[in-house]
Amino acid sequence: MTTKPPSRSTASSPAGKVPQPTDEHGQGGELQQQAGGAHPVLTTQQGIAIADNQNSLRATPRGPTLLEDFILREKITHFDHERIPERVVHARGTGAHGFFELTESLEQFTTAKILTEVGQQTPVFARISTVAGGAGSVDTPRDVRGFAVKFYTNEGNWDLVGNNIPVFFIQDAMKFPDLVHAVKMEPDRAFPQAASAHDTFWDFISLMPESMHMVMWQMSDRTIPRSLRMIEGFGIHSFRLLDAQGQSTFVKFHWRPKLGLQSTVWDEAVKLQAADNDFLRRDLFEAIEAGDFPEWELAVQLFTEAEAEHFDFDHLDATKLIPEEVIPLRTIGRMVLNRWPNNFFAETEQVAFCPANVPPGIDFSNDPLLQGRLFSYLDTQLIRLGGPNFTQIPINAPQCPFHNFQRDGHMQMQQHKGRVNYEPSSLQPDTPRASQAVGTHAFAERPDDGAKGRVRAESFADHFSQARMFLHSQSKVEQAHLASALVFELSKVETVRVREAVVGQLRHIDESLAQRVADGLGLPSLPPAPPAARPAKGVALSPATALIPRMKDTLQGRCIGILVDDGSSAQSIAALRQAIEAEGARVKIVAPKVGGAQLDDGSHLAADGQLAGTPSALFDAVASVLAPERGAKLAKEAAAVDWFRDAFGHLKAIAACQGSQPILQAAGIQPDAGVMAPSNTAAFVAAAKTRQWEREPKLRTLA
Ligand code: HDE
């Protein structure tokens, strides 16, 4: 019963030899033996081999633990420091590696090689995030998605740090802390987590009419995406491209998903939160692991200062977009995400994006939101990552040579040689020097003749025209979803005055929208509209902002669930699977028991998910192949009834066999064109490519 002294011999044991357990009660040796394989020797951070990873060093077997136990102290100390401060916004994110390939050169406009060298593949790391929730929050709340891409170019890192919505809530960086405080959980009660549906957010919004355009996008189905592979990305601000002569062209950046856009419906998003906290992260992981690499086109809108003067809005105002109908998109390249990180913390958590990271040939505009961002990101990263050397963490380091005289600091990884750590100097011939020829230059902008001051440009005063443009460019279904989202969110607001104030602002966008929301909230009458800085004017619609037309009729990248049980027809399942997979979708088998089912031909089919834990919200469409007696039994099972009821309610195609009919009846489903027999594979595949929009008004009261 005594603890043997650590065996020194293990310190020199070659990698691959497992030290034997030292304590007759320790389980370490047993576990190691069970695991098998050639394990390297476990060591401390100092490289000291560890003999026992189960027991701390005790004075006697039942006595106190000794302070001397440097192994225990090092292990616990490191563990205590495992968490770093999470991002104050965009804390919950999912990242992946890939590459960017330029397909069309912009050499006429810029010297940036990333935008001029056609065919060149540049490594990238992309991180897609929600904004409001903490790092451990769920994937599927209604929220804007961050869309940040780090390009490791030969001329230094370029970070395009955007969102999946082309406009923003506020015009000036000064308001960002207020916006974020308002949307995050309320400070006294610490809820709700990851939700904008609460008083402080809508109070702020009701008093910030400039947010109304973004609110229209936020309340659209864009903020409840089906997959991170099916969202757009926008750089939002105008940037500048600079040519060799220093001439400037304005540019806006857009990412377009190859799979098209796809969203969930609200009830589905709510149920996904319960079904799988990591739904979107898992979806991206599974797609990349399966070699089904997500891809986006990079497109640009290019325009001159003179063209900008003719827009009926100010392009430096981040609450405005430039309609594609006015400045068309030019596709210039593609991004493929093809490698999941080795380690979430080292890469996805420690990656540090900054909109100020641009290579020579790309420059900033005077958008006051962008100007504030140029300061904020480095500042926040200094505290989040613990000091100025976070740029040396592999995920952040440039992949091209870099030299400067920045020295020392916490966690310095580089061993700079020589006496010279300053410039100018004459003592060493090989120290770095600035270069006019290849160095980055700012656009030589002539300041306008206005006076210095804390002012908001007059040209930023129209808060409602583009909000109305967006609303009226959406289909009827989308407008109904938007109005219902407003009703849902405002119904969670406890302060009646705040509900009314938001509806009052909506009147500036569209009286009938305000009326729909007022009706949905049960307001006795339309509240008064507060004074507007400028009333909305009639502007041309932008059909390109609608979501449903951008959904692709395809099964590519989708996932279909098939419910089976003992006695299910092997032939029917195989035929369905073949038809679905031929169209590029994945199939997941769901059964009452995860062990699977014994099929009618005696074969055994393993399940991917147990029925109770794999609701139909997880799939784009569902099918069932059940023997009659099993269908009758499952008709009494709530999980099975909900499986069909939700698939129907979420407007999905359903291929239900004869044996499943009792369950459909129990679910109260009145079959429509989106419900068919699984033998009708062609019809099912066609219906599964889209949502059954015409079904919705029959089963849900929309605003
Ligand atoms: Fe950010 N934002 N932001 N933001 N933002 C951060 O930087 C900030 C804004 C965006 O995956 C922070 O490293 C200010 C617009 C993304 O790591 C912080 C303002 C857009 C990400 C910060 C804005 C974004 C961030 C928090 C107003 C779309 C996540 C942690 C002036 C174009 C990047 C960090 C990732 C992260 C500040 C507005 C996108 C605090 C001050 C507009 C995608 O620095």
XYZ file of C-alpha atoms and ligand atoms in Angstrom:
747
model
C 0.000 0.000 0.000
C 2.955 2.387 -0.310
C 3.589 4.764 -3.190
C 6.774 3.868 -4.967
C 9.152 6.697 -5.829
C 8.839 7.770 -9.450
C 11.029 5.561 -11.564
C 13.855 7.645 -13.037
C 14.357 5.039 -15.721
C 11.227 6.209 -17.552
C 12.877 9.599 -18.154
C 15.161 7.990 -20.675
C 12.687 5.493 -22.074
C 12.380 5.827 -25.811
C 9.193 7.286 -27.240
C 6.711 4.508 -27.701
C 7.446 2.651 -24.454
C 4.658 3.028 -21.940
C 5.778 3.355 -18.318
C 4.168 0.746 -16.084
C 1.767 1.716 -13.310
C 3.494 2.452 -10.020
C 0.588 2.007 -7.651
C -1.331 -1.202 -7.247
C -4.526 0.890 -7.067
C -3.710 3.114 -10.067
C -5.715 2.375 -13.176
C -3.366 4.137 -15.567
C -1.501 1.082 -16.751
C -4.711 -0.818 -17.340
C -6.229 2.003 -19.395
C -3.068 2.422 -21.411
C -2.931 -1.249 -22.132
C -6.564 -1.271 -23.235
C -5.975 1.648 -25.574
C -3.095 -0.191 -27.309
C -0.894 1.507 -29.902
C 2.521 3.127 -29.532
C 2.104 5.922 -26.991
C 4.815 8.509 -26.393
C 5.794 8.954 -22.744
C 3.637 11.442 -20.832
C 5.780 14.327 -19.572
C 5.437 17.625 -17.747
C 5.689 20.876 -19.697
C 9.398 20.773 -18.785
C 9.788 17.366 -20.455
C 10.059 15.372 -17.213
C 8.586 11.911 -17.741
C 5.599 11.100 -15.549
C 5.315 7.723 -13.869
C 1.816 8.029 -12.390
C -0.953 10.175 -13.844
C -3.635 8.906 -11.451
C -2.464 9.755 -7.927
C -1.131 12.893 -6.307
C 1.880 12.709 -3.988
C 0.555 12.017 -0.465
C 2.406 12.190 2.843
C 0.844 8.824 3.709
C -1.809 6.860 1.818
C -4.580 8.602 3.794
C -2.633 11.749 4.677
C -2.394 15.232 3.160
C -1.122 15.981 -0.322
C 2.379 17.395 -0.499
C 3.159 20.836 -1.885
C 6.197 19.168 -3.327
C 4.044 17.510 -6.004
C 5.226 19.659 -8.895
C 3.428 17.402 -11.351
C 0.040 17.978 -9.750
C 0.688 21.706 -9.327
C 1.775 22.186 -12.924
C -1.201 20.215 -14.237
C -3.774 22.067 -12.131
C -2.171 25.468 -12.724
C -2.265 24.972 -16.460
C -5.854 23.804 -16.259
C -6.819 26.845 -14.156
C -5.524 29.047 -16.966
C -7.123 27.116 -19.839
C -9.766 29.731 -20.535
C -8.946 33.060 -22.078
C -11.405 35.942 -22.219
C -13.962 35.210 -24.915
C -14.631 37.697 -27.681
C -16.935 40.452 -26.399
C -18.958 39.923 -29.576
C -18.836 36.974 -32.000
C -17.731 34.696 -29.156
C -19.379 31.613 -30.649
C -17.640 30.716 -33.881
C -16.703 27.865 -36.169
C -13.609 27.928 -38.335
C -12.019 26.025 -41.196
C -8.961 26.215 -43.435
C -9.054 26.417 -47.195
C -7.797 28.374 -50.145
C -8.728 31.345 -52.280
C -8.139 31.280 -56.015
C -8.387 34.362 -58.179
C -10.255 33.805 -61.450
C -10.402 37.383 -62.771
C -7.639 39.938 -62.396
C -8.314 43.422 -61.052
C -4.901 44.674 -62.231
C -6.554 47.666 -63.853
C -7.553 48.823 -60.358
C -5.061 47.525 -57.809
C -1.498 46.451 -57.231
C -2.549 43.882 -54.584
C -1.216 40.558 -55.884
C -4.049 38.620 -54.219
C -6.378 40.442 -56.635
C -4.158 40.341 -59.731
C -2.480 36.937 -59.925
C -5.059 34.718 -61.628
C -4.829 31.034 -60.718
C -2.713 31.665 -57.619
C -4.046 29.707 -54.634
C -3.700 31.560 -51.337
C -4.283 29.764 -47.996
C -7.187 31.115 -45.957
C -8.757 30.571 -42.556
C -12.446 31.448 -42.243
C -14.451 31.851 -39.030
C -18.234 32.139 -39.053
C -19.886 33.258 -35.834
C -23.000 34.470 -34.090
C -22.788 37.921 -32.530
C -24.685 38.041 -29.261
C -24.187 34.731 -27.479
C -21.236 33.564 -25.385
C -18.710 31.012 -26.638
C -20.779 28.136 -25.268
C -24.117 29.340 -26.627
C -26.154 27.488 -29.223
C -25.652 27.682 -32.972
C -29.158 28.522 -34.107
C -30.565 31.644 -32.468
C -31.910 34.434 -34.644
C -28.694 36.369 -35.086
C -26.454 37.998 -37.644
C -23.570 35.730 -38.666
C -20.008 37.044 -38.688
C -18.079 36.005 -41.791
C -14.363 36.604 -41.284
C -11.653 35.424 -43.681
C -7.906 35.684 -43.202
C -5.956 35.451 -46.464
C -2.289 34.539 -45.910
C -1.102 36.456 -48.978
C 2.493 36.763 -50.205
C 2.269 40.440 -49.287
C 1.055 39.966 -45.733
C -2.263 39.041 -44.143
C -5.496 40.411 -45.520
C -8.494 40.076 -43.188
C -11.919 40.564 -44.723
C -14.028 40.722 -41.554
C -17.658 40.855 -42.599
C -21.162 39.676 -41.781
C -23.848 37.717 -43.643
C -25.900 40.904 -44.004
C -24.692 43.770 -46.215
C -25.603 46.619 -43.842
C -25.098 47.374 -40.156
C -27.222 48.677 -37.263
C -25.324 51.896 -36.623
C -23.489 54.569 -38.573
C -20.798 55.659 -36.139
C -18.359 53.575 -34.076
C -19.280 55.689 -31.058
C -22.551 53.713 -30.735
C -21.078 50.194 -30.940
C -20.607 49.563 -27.197
C -24.215 50.739 -26.630
C -25.562 48.462 -29.338
C -23.674 45.464 -27.991
C -24.617 46.166 -24.373
C -28.247 46.417 -25.446
C -28.318 43.124 -27.360
C -26.332 40.971 -24.962
C -27.966 39.468 -21.874
C -29.340 42.143 -19.587
C -26.758 43.076 -16.953
C -28.860 42.687 -13.806
C -30.496 39.330 -14.602
C -27.963 37.795 -16.989
C -30.550 36.635 -19.519
C -31.533 36.107 -22.233
C -28.470 34.469 -23.675
C -27.933 34.765 -27.438
C -31.238 36.465 -28.198
C -32.299 39.900 -29.340
C -35.879 39.269 -28.158
C -35.759 41.345 -24.966
C -36.379 44.847 -23.672
C -32.941 46.421 -23.749
C -32.278 45.555 -27.387
C -35.621 46.841 -28.650
C -35.482 49.877 -26.385
C -32.195 50.862 -28.006
C -33.500 50.080 -31.497
C -36.661 52.121 -30.974
C -34.480 55.125 -30.203
C -32.020 54.566 -33.062
C -33.940 54.947 -36.304
C -30.723 54.437 -38.309
C -30.930 50.751 -37.306
C -34.229 50.183 -39.131
C -32.753 48.954 -42.414
C -30.614 46.349 -40.649
C -33.584 45.388 -38.469
C -35.484 44.448 -41.635
C -32.636 42.077 -42.597
C -32.299 40.797 -39.054
C -36.003 39.909 -38.917
C -35.799 38.147 -42.285
C -34.929 34.457 -42.527
C -31.300 35.407 -43.301
C -30.592 35.257 -39.579
C -31.811 31.661 -39.179
C -29.633 29.890 -41.748
C -29.918 26.189 -42.503
C -26.144 25.823 -42.856
C -23.020 27.957 -42.626
C -22.341 26.641 -46.137
C -25.484 28.388 -47.329
C -24.954 31.974 -46.245
C -23.559 34.984 -48.031
C -20.790 37.176 -46.664
C -20.375 40.941 -47.072
C -17.461 43.238 -46.294
C -20.186 45.898 -45.738
C -18.008 49.019 -45.869
C -16.624 50.581 -49.001
C -12.893 49.945 -49.280
C -10.506 51.402 -51.831
C -8.398 49.662 -54.451
C -5.231 51.568 -55.397
C -3.337 51.189 -58.660
C 0.388 51.820 -59.219
C -0.291 55.522 -59.745
C -2.194 55.751 -56.480
C -5.545 56.161 -58.289
C -8.455 54.907 -56.225
C -11.549 52.857 -57.085
C -14.112 52.072 -54.392
C -14.924 48.411 -53.809
C -17.462 46.391 -51.850
C -16.803 42.674 -51.288
C -19.417 39.897 -51.456
C -19.148 36.133 -50.789
C -21.731 34.010 -52.621
C -22.253 30.385 -51.560
C -22.099 27.808 -54.345
C -24.940 25.866 -52.713
C -27.216 28.909 -52.848
C -28.885 30.386 -49.792
C -31.020 28.277 -47.511
C -32.765 29.140 -44.290
C -34.873 27.409 -41.715
C -38.340 28.497 -40.636
C -38.589 30.017 -37.159
C -40.318 27.115 -35.439
C -37.641 24.845 -36.865
C -34.833 27.121 -35.625
C -36.354 27.038 -32.152
C -36.565 23.241 -32.198
C -33.038 22.945 -33.563
C -31.816 24.690 -30.438
C -33.143 21.783 -28.434
C -32.188 19.091 -30.925
C -28.554 20.002 -31.413
C -26.722 22.913 -29.791
C -23.976 22.497 -32.354
C -26.152 22.010 -35.416
C -24.309 24.419 -37.714
C -20.833 23.566 -36.465
C -21.524 19.850 -36.837
C -22.955 20.411 -40.327
C -19.758 22.150 -41.467
C -17.569 19.538 -39.799
C -19.433 16.630 -41.366
C -19.397 18.228 -44.825
C -15.647 18.866 -44.724
C -14.903 15.426 -43.287
C -16.991 13.872 -46.092
C -14.990 15.792 -48.724
C -18.047 17.851 -49.609
C -16.112 21.109 -49.418
C -18.127 24.307 -49.108
C -17.318 26.914 -51.682
C -18.049 30.620 -52.155
C -17.483 32.985 -55.043
C -15.838 36.292 -54.228
C -17.512 39.124 -56.114
C -16.896 42.854 -56.082
C -18.831 46.005 -56.778
C -16.467 48.602 -58.217
C -17.331 52.280 -58.512
C -15.639 55.631 -58.757
C -15.962 58.705 -56.591
C -17.896 60.362 -59.414
C -20.379 57.470 -59.632
C -20.778 57.530 -55.855
C -21.857 61.160 -56.046
C -24.884 60.082 -58.079
C -26.142 57.471 -55.605
C -29.244 58.599 -53.732
C -27.548 57.609 -50.455
C -24.067 57.959 -49.015
C -21.954 54.838 -49.588
C -19.861 55.763 -46.512
C -22.942 55.085 -44.388
C -22.809 51.414 -43.328
C -26.604 51.294 -42.946
C -26.885 51.509 -46.748
C -26.123 49.000 -49.488
C -25.438 49.584 -53.126
C -28.146 47.647 -54.944
C -26.744 45.097 -57.353
C -29.186 46.528 -59.840
C -27.201 49.800 -59.670
C -23.627 48.462 -59.522
C -23.552 44.853 -60.714
C -21.374 42.227 -59.077
C -18.227 40.984 -60.795
C -17.102 37.520 -59.754
C -13.334 37.485 -59.350
C -12.481 34.336 -57.458
C -13.530 31.425 -55.291
C -12.876 30.184 -51.783
C -12.978 26.514 -50.843
C -12.912 25.363 -47.221
C -11.300 21.939 -47.239
C -9.597 21.327 -43.900
C -10.990 21.230 -40.391
C -8.605 22.709 -37.780
C -6.428 20.294 -35.822
C -7.357 21.998 -32.596
C -10.299 24.290 -31.926
C -8.591 26.423 -29.312
C -5.253 26.840 -31.087
C -6.896 27.913 -34.307
C -10.558 28.944 -34.159
C -10.374 30.490 -30.693
C -6.968 32.130 -31.025
C -7.414 33.459 -34.533
C -7.412 37.256 -34.458
C -8.981 39.110 -37.358
C -8.590 42.812 -37.903
C -10.093 44.928 -40.686
C -6.915 47.051 -40.606
C -4.933 44.109 -42.023
C -4.839 44.916 -45.745
C -1.987 44.350 -48.214
C -0.567 47.157 -50.398
C -3.137 48.082 -53.057
C -6.154 47.872 -50.697
C -7.046 50.881 -48.558
C -9.845 52.158 -46.335
C -12.726 54.505 -46.944
C -13.892 57.180 -44.505
C -16.893 55.160 -43.328
C -16.966 56.212 -39.643
C -17.878 52.701 -38.561
C -14.902 51.239 -40.396
C -12.645 53.945 -38.993
C -13.613 52.878 -35.446
C -13.089 49.221 -36.292
C -9.557 49.944 -37.479
C -8.724 50.755 -33.846
C -10.873 48.256 -31.977
C -9.705 44.841 -33.105
C -6.021 45.118 -32.182
C -7.014 46.653 -28.877
C -9.417 43.850 -27.962
C -6.927 41.197 -29.072
C -4.231 42.556 -26.783
C -6.392 41.694 -23.804
C -8.033 38.598 -25.227
C -4.786 36.942 -26.255
C -2.726 38.358 -23.443
C -0.152 40.640 -25.031
C 1.392 41.992 -28.198
C 2.922 38.753 -29.475
C -0.362 37.056 -30.428
C 0.644 37.728 -34.026
C 3.234 34.968 -33.613
C 0.647 32.275 -32.834
C 0.742 30.071 -35.951
C -2.882 30.785 -36.954
C -2.173 34.529 -36.876
C 1.358 34.664 -38.248
C 1.789 35.771 -41.843
C 3.016 33.063 -44.185
C 5.366 35.491 -45.929
C 8.638 36.822 -44.459
C 8.245 39.610 -41.897
C 10.904 41.751 -40.188
C 10.704 44.705 -37.836
C 12.115 46.033 -34.585
C 9.175 45.200 -32.350
C 10.726 43.272 -29.477
C 10.154 41.387 -26.233
C 6.780 41.313 -24.468
C 4.792 38.440 -23.022
C 5.340 35.118 -24.765
C 7.929 36.312 -27.236
C 8.610 33.292 -29.459
C 11.313 34.768 -31.659
C 14.996 34.955 -30.708
C 16.080 38.107 -32.454
C 19.818 38.168 -33.128
C 22.285 41.034 -33.194
C 22.765 44.424 -31.533
C 20.455 46.468 -33.651
C 16.823 46.759 -32.588
C 16.235 50.276 -33.920
C 16.202 52.212 -37.167
C 18.043 54.119 -38.595
C 21.207 52.226 -37.752
C 24.614 51.638 -39.282
C 26.038 48.808 -37.203
C 24.601 45.876 -39.131
C 24.265 45.586 -42.886
C 21.183 43.344 -42.959
C 18.587 45.128 -40.842
C 15.131 45.774 -42.345
C 14.361 49.084 -44.040
C 11.110 50.671 -45.247
C 10.587 50.594 -49.012
C 8.725 53.205 -51.059
C 8.676 50.724 -53.949
C 6.882 47.775 -52.328
C 5.580 49.383 -49.140
C 1.924 50.148 -48.565
C 0.671 53.660 -49.369
C -2.452 55.404 -48.173
C -4.678 57.080 -50.748
C -3.674 60.735 -51.058
C -7.139 62.006 -50.297
C -7.807 65.728 -50.267
C -9.839 66.571 -47.180
C -13.206 68.174 -47.878
C -13.642 71.761 -46.740
C -15.904 71.074 -43.757
C -15.004 71.962 -40.184
C -13.725 69.566 -37.528
C -16.402 68.477 -35.078
C -18.528 65.706 -33.604
C -21.036 65.635 -36.416
C -23.174 63.259 -38.418
C -23.079 64.001 -42.148
C -26.350 65.337 -43.590
C -26.067 62.618 -46.234
C -26.591 59.978 -43.496
C -30.020 61.317 -42.496
C -32.323 59.061 -44.533
C -32.971 56.027 -42.324
C -36.033 54.567 -43.966
C -35.827 54.511 -47.781
C -33.609 51.436 -48.012
C -35.498 49.723 -45.194
C -38.611 50.119 -47.347
C -36.716 49.027 -50.454
C -35.673 45.821 -48.697
C -39.144 45.078 -47.351
C -40.868 45.625 -50.675
C -38.288 43.553 -52.539
C -39.204 40.437 -50.551
C -41.800 37.887 -51.641
C -45.113 37.650 -49.769
C -43.873 34.635 -47.798
C -40.728 36.477 -46.765
C -42.644 39.582 -45.752
C -44.947 37.438 -43.629
C -41.948 35.798 -41.933
C -40.408 39.210 -41.308
C -43.587 40.621 -39.789
C -44.025 37.480 -37.669
C -40.439 37.713 -36.453
C -41.106 41.269 -35.310
C -44.232 40.114 -33.498
C -42.325 37.256 -31.868
C -39.449 39.472 -30.726
C -41.634 42.325 -29.494
C -43.922 39.878 -27.701
C -40.908 39.000 -25.532
C -40.472 42.681 -24.672
C -42.128 43.343 -21.325
C -42.313 47.139 -21.529
C -45.396 48.046 -23.549
C -44.023 51.509 -24.321
C -40.996 49.923 -26.042
C -43.228 47.689 -28.184
C -45.190 50.748 -29.224
C -42.094 52.809 -29.922
C -40.772 50.176 -32.334
C -44.115 49.974 -34.125
C -44.046 53.773 -34.341
C -40.696 53.590 -36.149
C -42.029 50.880 -38.487
C -44.672 53.357 -39.700
C -41.887 55.298 -41.409
C -41.017 52.197 -43.410
C -44.475 50.938 -44.259
C -47.848 51.605 -42.645
C -49.163 48.146 -43.458
C -46.141 46.465 -41.852
C -46.693 48.581 -38.746
C -50.374 47.593 -38.756
C -49.584 43.880 -39.119
C -47.173 44.021 -36.208
C -49.578 46.099 -34.112
C -52.310 43.515 -34.783
C -49.943 40.676 -33.921
C -49.115 42.375 -30.629
C -52.735 43.128 -29.877
C -52.176 46.887 -29.736
C -55.515 48.729 -29.673
C -54.340 51.294 -32.228
C -51.298 52.304 -34.208
C -48.895 54.231 -31.987
C -47.725 57.610 -33.286
C -44.629 57.695 -35.498
C -41.844 59.728 -33.905
C -40.463 62.620 -35.971
C -38.179 61.393 -38.761
C -34.956 63.173 -39.720
C -36.060 62.563 -43.287
C -39.110 60.672 -44.556
C -38.634 57.616 -46.753
C -38.563 58.362 -50.430
C -39.599 56.083 -53.245
C -36.605 54.082 -54.402
C -36.367 51.318 -57.000
C -36.712 47.795 -55.626
C -33.738 45.465 -55.314
C -34.998 41.945 -56.079
C -31.460 40.660 -55.466
C -31.997 41.178 -51.724
C -34.762 38.546 -51.561
C -33.851 35.191 -50.067
C -36.216 32.619 -51.563
C -35.204 33.303 -55.197
C -31.602 32.697 -54.139
C -32.394 29.223 -52.804
C -31.242 26.583 -55.260
C -33.516 23.738 -56.350
C -30.939 21.135 -55.463
C -30.216 18.346 -53.019
C -26.495 19.167 -53.089
C -25.236 19.628 -49.559
C -28.581 18.631 -47.994
C -29.391 15.787 -45.627
C -32.457 13.522 -45.648
C -33.623 11.355 -42.760
C -35.210 7.954 -43.314
C -37.163 6.434 -40.428
C -36.915 2.641 -40.265
C -37.638 -0.118 -37.782
C -37.527 -3.894 -37.658
C -39.196 -5.413 -40.705
C -38.722 -2.349 -42.959
C -38.337 -3.121 -46.642
C -34.637 -3.334 -47.494
C -35.440 -2.804 -51.150
C -37.419 0.415 -50.560
C -34.698 1.847 -48.347
C -32.001 1.036 -50.914
C -34.018 2.602 -53.753
C -34.620 5.766 -51.746
C -31.032 6.013 -50.678
C -29.809 5.565 -54.232
C -32.123 8.265 -55.598
C -31.178 10.728 -52.855
C -27.436 10.145 -53.006
C -27.468 10.389 -56.787
C -28.605 13.994 -56.305
C -25.736 14.777 -53.942
C -27.552 14.683 -50.584
C -26.574 12.613 -47.572
C -28.908 10.074 -45.980
C -29.190 9.477 -42.262
C -31.038 6.462 -40.922
C -33.218 7.062 -37.883
C -34.620 4.177 -35.848
C -36.286 3.759 -32.453
C -33.033 2.166 -31.266
C -29.606 3.421 -32.261
C -28.484 -0.169 -32.788
C -30.615 -0.100 -35.924
C -33.166 -2.475 -37.389
C -33.508 -5.986 -38.751
C -34.856 -5.485 -42.281
C -37.343 -7.722 -44.116
C -34.584 -9.511 -46.027
C -32.833 -10.470 -42.782
C -30.085 -7.869 -43.182
C -29.231 -5.470 -40.379
C -29.185 -1.706 -40.873
C -27.337 0.428 -38.315
C -28.977 3.740 -37.387
C -27.253 7.140 -37.466
C -29.577 8.433 -34.789
C -32.124 7.291 -32.226
C -35.617 8.574 -32.975
C -36.083 10.394 -29.645
C -32.794 12.271 -30.079
C -32.939 12.838 -33.828
C -35.999 14.971 -34.584
C -36.911 15.816 -38.150
C -35.782 19.437 -37.628
C -32.292 18.100 -38.342
C -33.196 17.159 -41.933
C -34.109 18.942 -45.150
C -36.761 16.329 -45.957
C -37.844 13.027 -44.431
C -38.941 9.590 -45.563
C -40.194 6.551 -43.709
C -40.187 2.881 -44.580
C -42.056 0.980 -41.887
C -43.774 -2.394 -41.651
C -47.520 -1.916 -40.825
C -47.298 -3.324 -37.298
C -44.324 -1.075 -36.515
C -46.120 1.973 -37.925
C -49.149 1.184 -35.725
C -46.890 0.899 -32.681
C -44.999 4.124 -33.437
C -48.291 6.005 -33.884
C -48.464 5.889 -30.078
C -44.934 7.253 -29.716
C -44.742 11.039 -29.294
C -41.265 11.225 -30.843
C -42.534 9.528 -34.022
C -45.685 11.664 -34.214
C -43.634 14.841 -33.694
C -41.165 13.652 -36.327
C -43.835 13.878 -39.006
C -45.797 16.765 -37.545
C -42.678 18.942 -37.410
C -41.468 17.920 -40.861
C -44.887 18.920 -42.181
C -44.942 22.134 -40.135
C -41.451 23.022 -41.313
C -42.680 22.776 -44.899
C -40.578 19.747 -45.798
C -41.246 17.015 -48.320
C -42.378 13.759 -46.713
C -42.166 10.344 -48.336
C -44.342 8.191 -46.094
C -45.022 4.521 -46.814
C -48.338 2.771 -46.213
C -47.120 1.499 -42.846
C -46.481 5.083 -41.677
C -50.040 6.270 -42.312
C -51.247 5.723 -38.716
C -48.471 8.056 -37.539
C -49.407 10.713 -40.096
C -53.004 10.435 -38.934
C -51.970 10.750 -35.307
C -50.015 13.866 -36.326
C -53.152 15.307 -37.946
C -51.422 15.673 -41.304
C -53.668 16.371 -44.275
C -51.437 15.135 -47.125
C -50.685 17.703 -49.837
C -48.458 17.787 -52.912
C -45.389 17.595 -50.688
C -46.435 14.259 -49.168
C -45.993 11.124 -51.279
C -45.153 7.430 -51.179
C -41.457 6.578 -50.949
C -41.820 4.469 -54.107
C -42.401 7.736 -55.949
C -38.715 8.601 -55.641
C -38.656 11.102 -58.516
C -41.488 13.172 -57.011
C -39.922 12.991 -53.563
C -36.506 14.091 -54.806
C -38.090 17.013 -56.685
C -40.159 18.099 -53.666
C -37.212 17.707 -51.277
C -35.235 20.306 -53.213
C -37.478 23.081 -52.008
C -39.843 24.007 -49.195
C -43.623 23.643 -49.514
C -44.348 27.351 -49.082
C -48.016 27.084 -50.060
C -48.562 24.786 -47.066
C -47.625 27.408 -44.509
C -50.760 29.586 -44.294
C -52.809 26.411 -43.700
C -50.963 25.509 -40.535
C -49.548 28.679 -39.024
C -50.952 32.104 -38.308
C -48.457 34.558 -39.692
C -48.534 38.262 -39.043
Fe -16.719 43.743 -35.135
N -15.619 43.327 -33.487
N -16.947 45.647 -34.535
N -17.994 44.130 -36.693
N -16.577 41.855 -35.740
C -15.090 42.140 -33.165
O -12.867 41.813 -32.407
C -16.218 46.240 -33.572
C -18.563 45.327 -36.995
C -17.054 41.325 -36.900
O -14.339 35.625 -36.019
C -14.152 42.211 -31.990
O -11.389 40.128 -32.104
C -16.507 47.648 -33.509
C -19.106 45.327 -38.312
C -16.754 39.915 -36.959
O -12.891 36.534 -34.646
C -14.156 43.705 -31.641
C -17.450 47.864 -34.474
C -18.850 44.065 -38.789
C -16.060 39.636 -35.782
C -15.110 44.264 -32.665
C -17.714 46.610 -35.114
C -18.156 43.347 -37.770
C -15.961 40.869 -35.049
C -14.493 41.263 -30.876
C -18.144 49.172 -34.830
C -19.236 43.503 -40.147
C -15.556 38.299 -35.331
C -13.398 40.224 -30.861
C -17.259 50.237 -35.120
C -18.571 44.181 -41.253
C -14.220 37.968 -35.929
C -12.438 40.672 -31.835
C -13.773 36.597 -35.497
C -15.306 40.993 -33.823
C -15.341 45.576 -32.725
C -18.692 46.463 -36.130
C -17.765 41.980 -37.960
C -14.559 44.043 -30.212
C -15.896 48.620 -32.542
C -19.790 46.471 -39.030
C -17.125 38.947 -38.060
O -12.885 44.260 -31.784
